mmCIF file of C-alpha atoms in Angstrom:
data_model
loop_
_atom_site.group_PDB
_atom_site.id
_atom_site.type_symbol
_atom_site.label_atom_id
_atom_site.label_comp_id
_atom_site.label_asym_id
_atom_site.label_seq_id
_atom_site.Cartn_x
_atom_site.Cartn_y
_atom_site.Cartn_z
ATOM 1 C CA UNK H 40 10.428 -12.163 28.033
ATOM 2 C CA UNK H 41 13.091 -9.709 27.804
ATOM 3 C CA UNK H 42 14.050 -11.072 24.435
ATOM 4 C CA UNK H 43 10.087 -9.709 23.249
ATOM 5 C CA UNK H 44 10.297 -6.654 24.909
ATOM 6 C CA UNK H 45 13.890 -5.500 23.080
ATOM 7 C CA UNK H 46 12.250 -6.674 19.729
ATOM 8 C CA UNK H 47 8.740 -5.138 20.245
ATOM 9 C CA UNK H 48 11.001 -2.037 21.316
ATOM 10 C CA UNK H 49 13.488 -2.527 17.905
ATOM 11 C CA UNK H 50 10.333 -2.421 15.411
ATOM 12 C CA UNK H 51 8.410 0.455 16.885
ATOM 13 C CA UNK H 52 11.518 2.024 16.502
ATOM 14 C CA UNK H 53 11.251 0.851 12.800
ATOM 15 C CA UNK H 54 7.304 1.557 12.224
ATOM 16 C CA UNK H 55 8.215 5.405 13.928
ATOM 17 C CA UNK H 56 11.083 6.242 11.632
ATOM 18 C CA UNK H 57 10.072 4.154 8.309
ATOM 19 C CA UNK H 58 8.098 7.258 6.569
ATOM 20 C CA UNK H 59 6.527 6.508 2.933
ATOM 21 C CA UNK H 60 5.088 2.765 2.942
ATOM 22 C CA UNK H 61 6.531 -1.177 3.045
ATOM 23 C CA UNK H 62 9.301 -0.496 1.436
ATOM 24 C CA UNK H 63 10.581 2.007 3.370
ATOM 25 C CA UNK H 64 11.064 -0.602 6.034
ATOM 26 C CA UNK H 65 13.780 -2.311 4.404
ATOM 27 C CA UNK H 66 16.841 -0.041 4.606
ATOM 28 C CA UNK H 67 16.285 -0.056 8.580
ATOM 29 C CA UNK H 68 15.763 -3.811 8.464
ATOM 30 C CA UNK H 69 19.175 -4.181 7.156
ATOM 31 C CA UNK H 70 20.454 -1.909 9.544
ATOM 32 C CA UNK H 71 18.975 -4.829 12.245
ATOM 33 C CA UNK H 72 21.337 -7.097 10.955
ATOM 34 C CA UNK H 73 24.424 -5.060 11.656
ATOM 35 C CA UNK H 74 23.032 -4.264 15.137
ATOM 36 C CA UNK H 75 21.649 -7.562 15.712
ATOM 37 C CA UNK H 76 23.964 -10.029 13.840
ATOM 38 C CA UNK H 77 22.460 -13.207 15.994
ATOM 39 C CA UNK H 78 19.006 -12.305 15.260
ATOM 40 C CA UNK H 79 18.799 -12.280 11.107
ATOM 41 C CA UNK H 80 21.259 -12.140 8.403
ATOM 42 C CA UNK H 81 21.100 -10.283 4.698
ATOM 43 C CA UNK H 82 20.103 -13.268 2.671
ATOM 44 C CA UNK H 83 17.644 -14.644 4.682
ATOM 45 C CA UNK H 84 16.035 -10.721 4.438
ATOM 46 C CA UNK H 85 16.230 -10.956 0.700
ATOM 47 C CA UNK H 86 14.749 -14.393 0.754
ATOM 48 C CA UNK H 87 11.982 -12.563 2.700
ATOM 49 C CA UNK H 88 11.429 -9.828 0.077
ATOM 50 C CA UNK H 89 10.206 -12.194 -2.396
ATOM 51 C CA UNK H 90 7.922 -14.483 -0.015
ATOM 52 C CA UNK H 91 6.553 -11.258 1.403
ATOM 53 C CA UNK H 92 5.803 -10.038 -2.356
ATOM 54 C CA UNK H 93 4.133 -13.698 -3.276
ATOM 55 C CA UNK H 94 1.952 -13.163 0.196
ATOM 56 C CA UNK H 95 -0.721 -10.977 0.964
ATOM 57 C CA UNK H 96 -0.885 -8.199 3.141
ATOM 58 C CA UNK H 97 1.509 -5.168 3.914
ATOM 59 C CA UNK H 98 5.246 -5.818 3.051
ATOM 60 C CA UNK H 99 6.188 -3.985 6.196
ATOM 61 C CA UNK H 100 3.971 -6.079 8.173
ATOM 62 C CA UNK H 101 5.247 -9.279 6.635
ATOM 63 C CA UNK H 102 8.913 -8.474 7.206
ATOM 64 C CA UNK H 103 8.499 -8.338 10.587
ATOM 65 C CA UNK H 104 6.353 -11.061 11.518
ATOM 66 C CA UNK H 105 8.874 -13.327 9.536
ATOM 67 C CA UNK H 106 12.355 -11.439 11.074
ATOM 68 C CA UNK H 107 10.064 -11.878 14.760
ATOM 69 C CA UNK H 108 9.353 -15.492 14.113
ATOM 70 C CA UNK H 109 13.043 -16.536 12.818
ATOM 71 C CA UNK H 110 14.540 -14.635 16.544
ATOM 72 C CA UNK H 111 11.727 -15.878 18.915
ATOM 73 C CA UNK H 112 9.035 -18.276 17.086
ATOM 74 C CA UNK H 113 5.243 -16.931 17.100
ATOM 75 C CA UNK H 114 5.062 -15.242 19.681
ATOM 76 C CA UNK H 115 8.557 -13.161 18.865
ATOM 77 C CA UNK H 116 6.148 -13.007 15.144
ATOM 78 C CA UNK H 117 3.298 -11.246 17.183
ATOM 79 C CA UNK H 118 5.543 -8.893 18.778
ATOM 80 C CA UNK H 119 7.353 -7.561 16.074
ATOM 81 C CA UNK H 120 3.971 -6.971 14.397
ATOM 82 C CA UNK H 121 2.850 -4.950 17.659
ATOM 83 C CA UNK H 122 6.010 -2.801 17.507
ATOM 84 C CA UNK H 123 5.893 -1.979 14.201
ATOM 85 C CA UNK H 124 2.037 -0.899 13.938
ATOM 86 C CA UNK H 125 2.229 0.704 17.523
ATOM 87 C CA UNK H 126 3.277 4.214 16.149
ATOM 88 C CA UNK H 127 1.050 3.982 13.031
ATOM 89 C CA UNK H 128 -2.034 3.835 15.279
ATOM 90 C CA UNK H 129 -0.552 6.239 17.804
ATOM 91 C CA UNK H 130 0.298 9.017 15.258
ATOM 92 C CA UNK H 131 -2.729 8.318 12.730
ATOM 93 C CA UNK H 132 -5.901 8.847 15.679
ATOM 94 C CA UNK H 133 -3.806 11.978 16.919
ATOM 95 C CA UNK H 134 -3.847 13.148 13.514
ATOM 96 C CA UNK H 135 -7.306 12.149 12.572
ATOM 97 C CA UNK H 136 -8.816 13.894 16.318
ATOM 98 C CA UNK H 137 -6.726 16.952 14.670
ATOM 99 C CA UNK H 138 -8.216 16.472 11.104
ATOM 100 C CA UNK H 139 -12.287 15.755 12.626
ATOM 101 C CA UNK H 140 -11.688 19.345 14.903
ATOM 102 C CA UNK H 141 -10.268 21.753 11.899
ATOM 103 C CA UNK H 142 -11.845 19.968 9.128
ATOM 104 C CA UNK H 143 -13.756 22.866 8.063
ATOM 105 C CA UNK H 144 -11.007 25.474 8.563
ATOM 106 C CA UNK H 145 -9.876 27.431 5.291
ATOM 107 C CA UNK H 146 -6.469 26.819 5.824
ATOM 108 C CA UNK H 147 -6.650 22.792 5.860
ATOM 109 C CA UNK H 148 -9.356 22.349 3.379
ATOM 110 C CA UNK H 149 -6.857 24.920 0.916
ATOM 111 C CA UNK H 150 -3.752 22.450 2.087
ATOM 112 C CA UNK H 151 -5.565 19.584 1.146
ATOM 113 C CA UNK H 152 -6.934 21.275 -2.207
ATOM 114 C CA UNK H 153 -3.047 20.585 -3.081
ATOM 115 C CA UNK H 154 -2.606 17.576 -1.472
ATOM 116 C CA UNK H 155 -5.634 15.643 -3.517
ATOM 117 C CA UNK H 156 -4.005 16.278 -6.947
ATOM 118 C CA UNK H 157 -0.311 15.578 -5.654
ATOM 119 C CA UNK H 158 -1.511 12.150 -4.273
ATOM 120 C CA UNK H 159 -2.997 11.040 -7.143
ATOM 121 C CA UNK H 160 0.390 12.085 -8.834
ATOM 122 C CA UNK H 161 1.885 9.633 -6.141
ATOM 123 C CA UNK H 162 -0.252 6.933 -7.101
ATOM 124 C CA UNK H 163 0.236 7.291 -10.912
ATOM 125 C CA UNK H 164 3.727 6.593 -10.339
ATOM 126 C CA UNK H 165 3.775 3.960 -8.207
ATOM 127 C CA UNK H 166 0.917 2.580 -10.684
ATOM 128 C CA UNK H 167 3.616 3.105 -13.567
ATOM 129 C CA UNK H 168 6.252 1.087 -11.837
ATOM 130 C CA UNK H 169 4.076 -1.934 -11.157
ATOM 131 C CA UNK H 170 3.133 -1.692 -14.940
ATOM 132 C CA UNK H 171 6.621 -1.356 -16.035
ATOM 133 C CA UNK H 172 7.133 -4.853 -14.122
ATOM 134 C CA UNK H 173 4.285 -6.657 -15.121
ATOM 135 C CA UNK H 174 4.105 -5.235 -18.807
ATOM 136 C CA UNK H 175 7.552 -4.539 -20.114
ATOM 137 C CA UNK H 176 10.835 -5.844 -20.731
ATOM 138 C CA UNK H 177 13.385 -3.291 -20.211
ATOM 139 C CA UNK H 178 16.030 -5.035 -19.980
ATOM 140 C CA UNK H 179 15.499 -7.032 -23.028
ATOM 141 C CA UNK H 180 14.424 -4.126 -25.149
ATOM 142 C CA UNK H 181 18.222 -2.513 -24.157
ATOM 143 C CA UNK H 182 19.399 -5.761 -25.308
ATOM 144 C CA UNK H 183 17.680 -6.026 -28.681
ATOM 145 C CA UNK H 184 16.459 -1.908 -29.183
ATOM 146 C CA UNK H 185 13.305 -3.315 -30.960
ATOM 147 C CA UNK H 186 10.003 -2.120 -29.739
ATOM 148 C CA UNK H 187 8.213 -5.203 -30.716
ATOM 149 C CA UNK H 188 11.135 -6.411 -27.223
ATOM 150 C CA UNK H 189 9.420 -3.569 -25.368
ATOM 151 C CA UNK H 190 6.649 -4.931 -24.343
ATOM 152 C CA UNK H 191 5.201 -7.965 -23.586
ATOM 153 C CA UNK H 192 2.139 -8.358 -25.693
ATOM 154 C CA UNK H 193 0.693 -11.885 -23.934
ATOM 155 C CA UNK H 194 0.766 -10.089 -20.801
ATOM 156 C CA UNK H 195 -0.944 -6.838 -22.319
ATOM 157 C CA UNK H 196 -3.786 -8.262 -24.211
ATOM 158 C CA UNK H 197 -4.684 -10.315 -20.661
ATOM 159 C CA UNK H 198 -4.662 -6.685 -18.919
ATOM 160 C CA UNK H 199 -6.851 -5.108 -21.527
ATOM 161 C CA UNK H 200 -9.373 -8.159 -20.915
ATOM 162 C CA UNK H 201 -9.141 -7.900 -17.699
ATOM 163 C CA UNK H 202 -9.564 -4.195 -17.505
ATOM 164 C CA UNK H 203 -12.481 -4.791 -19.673
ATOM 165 C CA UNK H 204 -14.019 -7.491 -17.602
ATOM 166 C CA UNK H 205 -13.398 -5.048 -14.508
ATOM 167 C CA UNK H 206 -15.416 -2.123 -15.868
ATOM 168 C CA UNK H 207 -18.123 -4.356 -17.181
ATOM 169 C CA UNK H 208 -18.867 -6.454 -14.785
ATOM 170 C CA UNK H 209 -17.674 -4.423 -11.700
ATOM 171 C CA UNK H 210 -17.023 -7.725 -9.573
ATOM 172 C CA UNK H 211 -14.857 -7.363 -6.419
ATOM 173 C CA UNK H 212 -11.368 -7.286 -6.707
ATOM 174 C CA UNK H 213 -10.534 -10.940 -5.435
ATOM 175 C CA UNK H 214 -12.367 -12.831 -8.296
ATOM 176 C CA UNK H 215 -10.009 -10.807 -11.060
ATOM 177 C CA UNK H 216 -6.617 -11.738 -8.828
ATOM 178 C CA UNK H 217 -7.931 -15.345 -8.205
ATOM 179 C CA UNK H 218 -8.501 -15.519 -11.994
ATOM 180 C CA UNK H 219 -5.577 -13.904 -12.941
ATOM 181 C CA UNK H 220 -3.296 -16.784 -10.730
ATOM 182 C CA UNK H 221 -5.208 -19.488 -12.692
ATOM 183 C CA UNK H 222 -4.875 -17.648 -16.285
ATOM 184 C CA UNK H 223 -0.854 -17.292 -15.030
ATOM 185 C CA UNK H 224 -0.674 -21.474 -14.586
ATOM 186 C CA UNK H 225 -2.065 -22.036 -17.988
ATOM 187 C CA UNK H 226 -0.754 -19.492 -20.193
ATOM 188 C CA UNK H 227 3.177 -18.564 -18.814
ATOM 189 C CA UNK H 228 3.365 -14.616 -18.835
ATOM 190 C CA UNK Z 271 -18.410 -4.776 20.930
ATOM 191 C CA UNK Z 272 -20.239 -6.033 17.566
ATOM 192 C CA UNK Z 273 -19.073 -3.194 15.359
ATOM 193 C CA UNK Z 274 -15.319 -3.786 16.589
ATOM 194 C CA UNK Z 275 -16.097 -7.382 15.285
ATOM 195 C CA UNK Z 276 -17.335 -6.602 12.168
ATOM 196 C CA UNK Z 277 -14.339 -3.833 11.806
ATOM 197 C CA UNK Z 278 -11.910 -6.656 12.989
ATOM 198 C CA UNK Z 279 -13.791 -9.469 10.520
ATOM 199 C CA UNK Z 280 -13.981 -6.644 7.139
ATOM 200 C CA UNK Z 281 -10.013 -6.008 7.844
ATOM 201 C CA UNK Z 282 -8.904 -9.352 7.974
ATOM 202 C CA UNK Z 283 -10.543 -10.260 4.847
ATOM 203 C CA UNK Z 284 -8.640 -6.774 3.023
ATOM 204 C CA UNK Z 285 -5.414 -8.496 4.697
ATOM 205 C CA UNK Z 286 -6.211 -11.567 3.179
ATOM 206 C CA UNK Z 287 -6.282 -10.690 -0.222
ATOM 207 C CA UNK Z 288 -3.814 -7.491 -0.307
ATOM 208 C CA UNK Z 289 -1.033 -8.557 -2.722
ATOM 209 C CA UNK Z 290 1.619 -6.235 -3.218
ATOM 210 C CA UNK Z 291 2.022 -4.033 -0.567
ATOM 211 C CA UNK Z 292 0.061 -0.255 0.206
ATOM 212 C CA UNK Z 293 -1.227 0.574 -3.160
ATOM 213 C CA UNK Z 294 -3.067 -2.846 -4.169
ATOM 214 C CA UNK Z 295 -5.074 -2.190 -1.234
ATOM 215 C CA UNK Z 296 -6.229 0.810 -2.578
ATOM 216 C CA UNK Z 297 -8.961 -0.625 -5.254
ATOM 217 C CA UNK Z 298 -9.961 -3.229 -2.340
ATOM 218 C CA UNK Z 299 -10.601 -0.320 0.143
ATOM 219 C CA UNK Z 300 -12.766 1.193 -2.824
ATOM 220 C CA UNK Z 301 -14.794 -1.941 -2.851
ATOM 221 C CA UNK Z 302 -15.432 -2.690 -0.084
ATOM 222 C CA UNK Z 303 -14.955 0.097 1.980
ATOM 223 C CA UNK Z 304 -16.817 3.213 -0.519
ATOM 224 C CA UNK Z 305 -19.004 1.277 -2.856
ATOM 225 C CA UNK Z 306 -20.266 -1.855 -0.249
ATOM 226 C CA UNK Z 307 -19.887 -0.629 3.002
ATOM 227 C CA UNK Z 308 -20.047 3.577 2.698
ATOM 228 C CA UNK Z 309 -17.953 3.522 5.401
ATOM 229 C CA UNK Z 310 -16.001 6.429 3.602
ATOM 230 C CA UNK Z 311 -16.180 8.729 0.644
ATOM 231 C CA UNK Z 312 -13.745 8.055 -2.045
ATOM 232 C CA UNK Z 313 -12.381 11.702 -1.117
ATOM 233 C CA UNK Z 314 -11.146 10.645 2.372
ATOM 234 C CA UNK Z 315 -9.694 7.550 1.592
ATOM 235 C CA UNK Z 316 -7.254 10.185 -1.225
ATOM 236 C CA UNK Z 317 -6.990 12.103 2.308
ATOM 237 C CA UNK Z 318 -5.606 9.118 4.366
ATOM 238 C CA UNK Z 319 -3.237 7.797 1.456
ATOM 239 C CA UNK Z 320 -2.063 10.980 1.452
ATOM 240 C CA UNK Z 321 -1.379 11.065 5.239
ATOM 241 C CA UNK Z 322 -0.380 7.846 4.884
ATOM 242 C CA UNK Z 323 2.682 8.685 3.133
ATOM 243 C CA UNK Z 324 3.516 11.019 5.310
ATOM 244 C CA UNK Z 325 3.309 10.025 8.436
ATOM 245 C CA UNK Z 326 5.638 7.125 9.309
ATOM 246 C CA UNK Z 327 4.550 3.402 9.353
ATOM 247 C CA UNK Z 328 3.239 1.326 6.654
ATOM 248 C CA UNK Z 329 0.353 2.840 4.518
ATOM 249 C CA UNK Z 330 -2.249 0.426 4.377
ATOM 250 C CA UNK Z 331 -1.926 -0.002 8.345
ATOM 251 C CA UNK Z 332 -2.087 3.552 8.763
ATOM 252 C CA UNK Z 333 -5.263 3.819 6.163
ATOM 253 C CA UNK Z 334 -6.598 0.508 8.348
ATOM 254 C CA UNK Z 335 -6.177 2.692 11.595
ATOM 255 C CA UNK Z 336 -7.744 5.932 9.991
ATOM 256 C CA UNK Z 337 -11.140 3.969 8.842
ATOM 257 C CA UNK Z 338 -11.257 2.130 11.930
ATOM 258 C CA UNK Z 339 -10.740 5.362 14.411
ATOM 259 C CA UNK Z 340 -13.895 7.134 12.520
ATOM 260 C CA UNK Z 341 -16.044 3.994 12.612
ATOM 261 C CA UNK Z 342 -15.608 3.332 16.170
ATOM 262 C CA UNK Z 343 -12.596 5.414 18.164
ATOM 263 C CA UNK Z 344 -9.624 4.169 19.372
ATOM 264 C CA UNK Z 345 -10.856 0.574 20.058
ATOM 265 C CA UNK Z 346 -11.845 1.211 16.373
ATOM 266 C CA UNK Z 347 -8.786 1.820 15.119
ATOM 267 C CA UNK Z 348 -7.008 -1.012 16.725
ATOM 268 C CA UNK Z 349 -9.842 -3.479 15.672
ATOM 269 C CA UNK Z 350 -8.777 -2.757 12.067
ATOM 270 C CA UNK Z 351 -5.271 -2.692 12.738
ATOM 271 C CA UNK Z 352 -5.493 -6.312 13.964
ATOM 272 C CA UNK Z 353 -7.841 -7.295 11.315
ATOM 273 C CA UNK Z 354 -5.786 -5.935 8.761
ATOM 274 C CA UNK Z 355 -2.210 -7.485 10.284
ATOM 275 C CA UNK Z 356 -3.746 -11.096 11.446
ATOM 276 C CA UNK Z 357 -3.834 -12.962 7.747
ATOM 277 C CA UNK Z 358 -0.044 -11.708 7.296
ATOM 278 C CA UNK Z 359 0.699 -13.026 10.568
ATOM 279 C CA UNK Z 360 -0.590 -16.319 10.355
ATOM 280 C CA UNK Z 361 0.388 -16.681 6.870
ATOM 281 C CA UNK Z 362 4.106 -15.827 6.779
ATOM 282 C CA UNK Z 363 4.101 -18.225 9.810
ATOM 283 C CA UNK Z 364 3.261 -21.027 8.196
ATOM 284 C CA UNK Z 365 5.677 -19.771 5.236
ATOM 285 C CA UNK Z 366 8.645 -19.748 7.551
ATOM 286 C CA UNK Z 367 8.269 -22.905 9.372
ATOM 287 C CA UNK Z 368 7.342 -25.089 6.696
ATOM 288 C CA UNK Z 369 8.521 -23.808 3.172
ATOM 289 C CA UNK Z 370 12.093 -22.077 2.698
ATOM 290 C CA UNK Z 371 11.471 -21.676 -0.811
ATOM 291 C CA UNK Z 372 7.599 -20.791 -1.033
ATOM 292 C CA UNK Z 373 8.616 -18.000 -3.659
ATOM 293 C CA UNK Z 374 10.613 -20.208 -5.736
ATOM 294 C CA UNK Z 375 7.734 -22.940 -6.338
ATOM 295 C CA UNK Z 376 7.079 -22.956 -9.781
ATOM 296 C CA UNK Z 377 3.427 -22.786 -9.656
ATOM 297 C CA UNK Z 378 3.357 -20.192 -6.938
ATOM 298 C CA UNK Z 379 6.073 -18.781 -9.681
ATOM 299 C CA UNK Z 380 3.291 -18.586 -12.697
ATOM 300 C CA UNK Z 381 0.490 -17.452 -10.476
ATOM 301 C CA UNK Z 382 2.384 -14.659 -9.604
ATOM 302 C CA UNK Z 383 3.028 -13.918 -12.612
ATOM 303 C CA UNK Z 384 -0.520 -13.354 -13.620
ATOM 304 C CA UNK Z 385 -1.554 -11.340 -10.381
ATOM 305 C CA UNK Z 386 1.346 -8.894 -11.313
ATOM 306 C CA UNK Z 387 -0.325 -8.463 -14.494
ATOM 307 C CA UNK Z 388 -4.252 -8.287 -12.548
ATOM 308 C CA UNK Z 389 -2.758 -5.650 -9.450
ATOM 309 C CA UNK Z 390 -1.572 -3.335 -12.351
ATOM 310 C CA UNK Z 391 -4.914 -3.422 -14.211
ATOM 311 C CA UNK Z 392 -6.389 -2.909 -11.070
ATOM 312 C CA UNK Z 393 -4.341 0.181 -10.124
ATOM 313 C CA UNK Z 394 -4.921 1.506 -13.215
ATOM 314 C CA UNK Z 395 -8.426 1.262 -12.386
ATOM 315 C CA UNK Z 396 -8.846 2.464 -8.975
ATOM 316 C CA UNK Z 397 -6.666 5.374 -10.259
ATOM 317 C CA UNK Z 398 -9.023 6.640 -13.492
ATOM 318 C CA UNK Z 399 -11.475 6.144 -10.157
ATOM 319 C CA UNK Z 400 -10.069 8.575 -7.976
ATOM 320 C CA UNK Z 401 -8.816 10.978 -11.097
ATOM 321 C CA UNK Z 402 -12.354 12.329 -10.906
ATOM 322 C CA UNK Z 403 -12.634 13.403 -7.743
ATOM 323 C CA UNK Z 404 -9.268 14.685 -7.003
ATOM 324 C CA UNK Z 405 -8.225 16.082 -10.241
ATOM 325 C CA UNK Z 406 -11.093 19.025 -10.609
ATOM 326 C CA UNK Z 407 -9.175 22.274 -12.805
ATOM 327 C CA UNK Z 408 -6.671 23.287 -14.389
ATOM 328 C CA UNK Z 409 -4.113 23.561 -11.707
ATOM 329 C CA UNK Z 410 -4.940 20.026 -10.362
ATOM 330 C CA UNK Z 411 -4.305 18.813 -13.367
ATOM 331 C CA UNK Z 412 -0.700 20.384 -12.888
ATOM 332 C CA UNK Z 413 -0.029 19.684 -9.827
ATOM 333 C CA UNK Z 414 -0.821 16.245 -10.347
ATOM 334 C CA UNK Z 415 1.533 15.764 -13.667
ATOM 335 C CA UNK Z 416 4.107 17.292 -12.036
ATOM 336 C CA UNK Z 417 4.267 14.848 -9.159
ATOM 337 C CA UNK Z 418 3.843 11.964 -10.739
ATOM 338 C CA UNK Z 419 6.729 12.895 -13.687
ATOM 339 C CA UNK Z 420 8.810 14.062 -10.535
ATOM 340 C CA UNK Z 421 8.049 10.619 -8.588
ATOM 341 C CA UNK Z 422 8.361 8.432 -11.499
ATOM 342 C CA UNK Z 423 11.790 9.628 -12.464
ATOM 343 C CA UNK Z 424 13.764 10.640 -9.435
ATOM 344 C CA UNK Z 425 13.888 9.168 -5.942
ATOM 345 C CA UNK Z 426 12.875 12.336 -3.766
ATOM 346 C CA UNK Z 427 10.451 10.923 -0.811
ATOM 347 C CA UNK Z 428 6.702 11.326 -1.000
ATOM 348 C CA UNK Z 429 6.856 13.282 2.147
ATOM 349 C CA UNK Z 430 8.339 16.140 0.384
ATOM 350 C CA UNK Z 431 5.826 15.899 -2.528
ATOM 351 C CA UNK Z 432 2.878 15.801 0.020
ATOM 352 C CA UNK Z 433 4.045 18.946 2.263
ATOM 353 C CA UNK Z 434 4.918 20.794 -0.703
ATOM 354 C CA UNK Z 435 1.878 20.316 -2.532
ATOM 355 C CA UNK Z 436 0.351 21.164 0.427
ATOM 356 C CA UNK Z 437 1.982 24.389 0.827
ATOM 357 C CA UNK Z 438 0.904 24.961 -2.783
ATOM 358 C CA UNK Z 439 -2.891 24.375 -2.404
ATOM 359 C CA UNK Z 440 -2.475 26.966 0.197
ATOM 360 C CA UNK Z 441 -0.543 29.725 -1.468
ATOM 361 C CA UNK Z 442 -2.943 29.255 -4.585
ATOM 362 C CA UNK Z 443 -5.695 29.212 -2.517
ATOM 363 C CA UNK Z 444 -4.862 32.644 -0.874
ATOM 364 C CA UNK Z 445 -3.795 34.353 -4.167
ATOM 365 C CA UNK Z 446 -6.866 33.581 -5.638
ATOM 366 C CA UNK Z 447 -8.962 34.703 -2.891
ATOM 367 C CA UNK Z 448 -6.864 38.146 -3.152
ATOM 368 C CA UNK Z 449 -7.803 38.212 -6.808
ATOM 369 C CA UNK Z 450 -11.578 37.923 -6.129
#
């Protein structure tokens, strides 16, 4: 029992301070293993970076149901998760109460006039590293220095029907992903 | 009781089938969310992302807990919290116990390698999406350029990006309004 309570109390520590998204989680996660040598160590965290990428859901999330579960089985799992997300819910309906009262005040609609184009800034780049993973070779066009090494052309030509397919037939976004798995068995990206 | 539920039920299934952390939720919130549901207008959801990023925790649990909290309240919010966390849960569960090496499997391998492809296609998407309704002059436009060259090519946090372009809209906002 008092093992839950110290790790529910660990990750709301880590969903208060990690600002900016999943990945923001990690740096303090390796800071667990240093404070908490018996709980986890830095390969089986690593380990957990790529099942957490191959699994749905947030990476932050997934972290620390799997660092919960290794320390104190499921229910260690289910605490972590409720530390983490405690903050999160804490801070966003203070903020949103905030937001519904002053929503029509000058001053935030003119803050968010910023904020709108500056987010969708945000998103282009994170857009612009997932597309530099899934469509380029980088390394191998330092190697080589020929553009035809830049990028990878099987991979592109499935985005542009895909991106075709998307537009067209607007379906939801499962079918393209669950497509997209099959299309990655049978031709290898 | 029934709407928490349903808010529980629609944020499980997101969970589900989020790949890839925060941003490949963003074109499932758009389909579901905006064009199914009209829970929320496309410009909110840019509003909570932005928020998101700001405010600590993970984004999509913080955009889970925004939608939920203006659906239904506080039991609202935590509805679509749990929704939202419970597939991850049970998943990376059954990941730890029973497969070390789930990542390393070769067919897990390939199909990843085509839904790396698919989540980029689809955040290309939901981003020409958005472009519309958040990118609307000429300083926007700027704004928005200069962020993403800035984020793409250094490492400075998106908190500083948000607050500052914050502080911008409001500055530009004034001058203009001392022009007129």
């Amino acid at each position: 029992m008092m093992q839950l309570l110290l790790l529910i109390f660990e990750f709301f520590k880590i969903g208060l301070f990690a600002i900016g998204g999943g990945l923001a989680t990690l740096p303090f996660l390796y800071d667990l293993t240093v404070t908490h040598p018996d709980w986890v160590n830095r390969s089986q965290l690593l380990d957990m970076v790529a099942v957490s990428e191959s699994t749905p859901g947030a990476l932050g999330v997934n972290m620390a149901t799997y660092v919960g579960n290794v320390i104190a089985g499921p229910l260690g799992g289910v605490a972590t998760t409720i530390g983490l997300v405690m903050p999160s819910v804490i801070i966003i309906v203070i903020v949103a109460r905030f937001l519904e009262k002053f929503k029509d005040s000058p001053v935030v609609q003119n803050v968010f006039y910023g904020i709108r184009p500056a987010s969708i800034g945000l998103i282009m780049a994170a857009a612009f590293v997932v597309i530099k993973e899934a469509l380029m070779d980088i390394p191998l066009f330092r190697e080589t220095g020929s553009f035809t090494d830049l990028f990878k052309i099987k991979s592109i030509i499935f985005g542009i029907i895909l991106y075709i397919g998307m537009v067209k037939f607007k379906k939801h976004p499962v079918l393209y992903i669950a497509i997209a798995a099959v299309v990655g068995n049978i031709i290898v990206f | 009781m029934k709407e928490l539920l349903k808010l529980y039920w629609v944020f499980c299934k997101m969970g589900a089938v989020c790949f890839g952390g925060g941003y490949a939720m963003l074109p499932i919130i758009q389909a579901e969310i905006v064009d199914k549901r009209g829970w929320a207008e496309t410009e909110e959801i840019m509003d909570y992302y932005a928020i998101g990023q700001c405010t600590p925790g993970v984004i999509a649990v913080n955009t889970s807990t925004f939608i939920g909290n203006k659906r239904a309240g506080i039991p609202g919010a935590i509805a679509a919290t749990a929704g939202f966390v419970t597939p991850s849960i049970i998943i990376i569960m059954i990941i730890s116990t029973l497969l070390q090496s789930f990542a390393h499997i070769t067919y897990v391998e390939r199909a990843f390698s085509g839904i790396r492809i698919c989540v980029a296609v689809l955040i290309i998407n939901a981003t020409v999406k958005l472009w519309k309704s958040a990118v609307k002059d000429k300083i926007g436009l700027a704004l928005c350029l200069a962020v993403f060259a800035l984020s793409a090519f250094t490492d400075i946090s998106p908190v500083v990006f948000i607050i500052g372009s914050g502080l911008a809209g409001y500055f530009i906002c004034k001058w203009k309004g001392a022009k007129k």
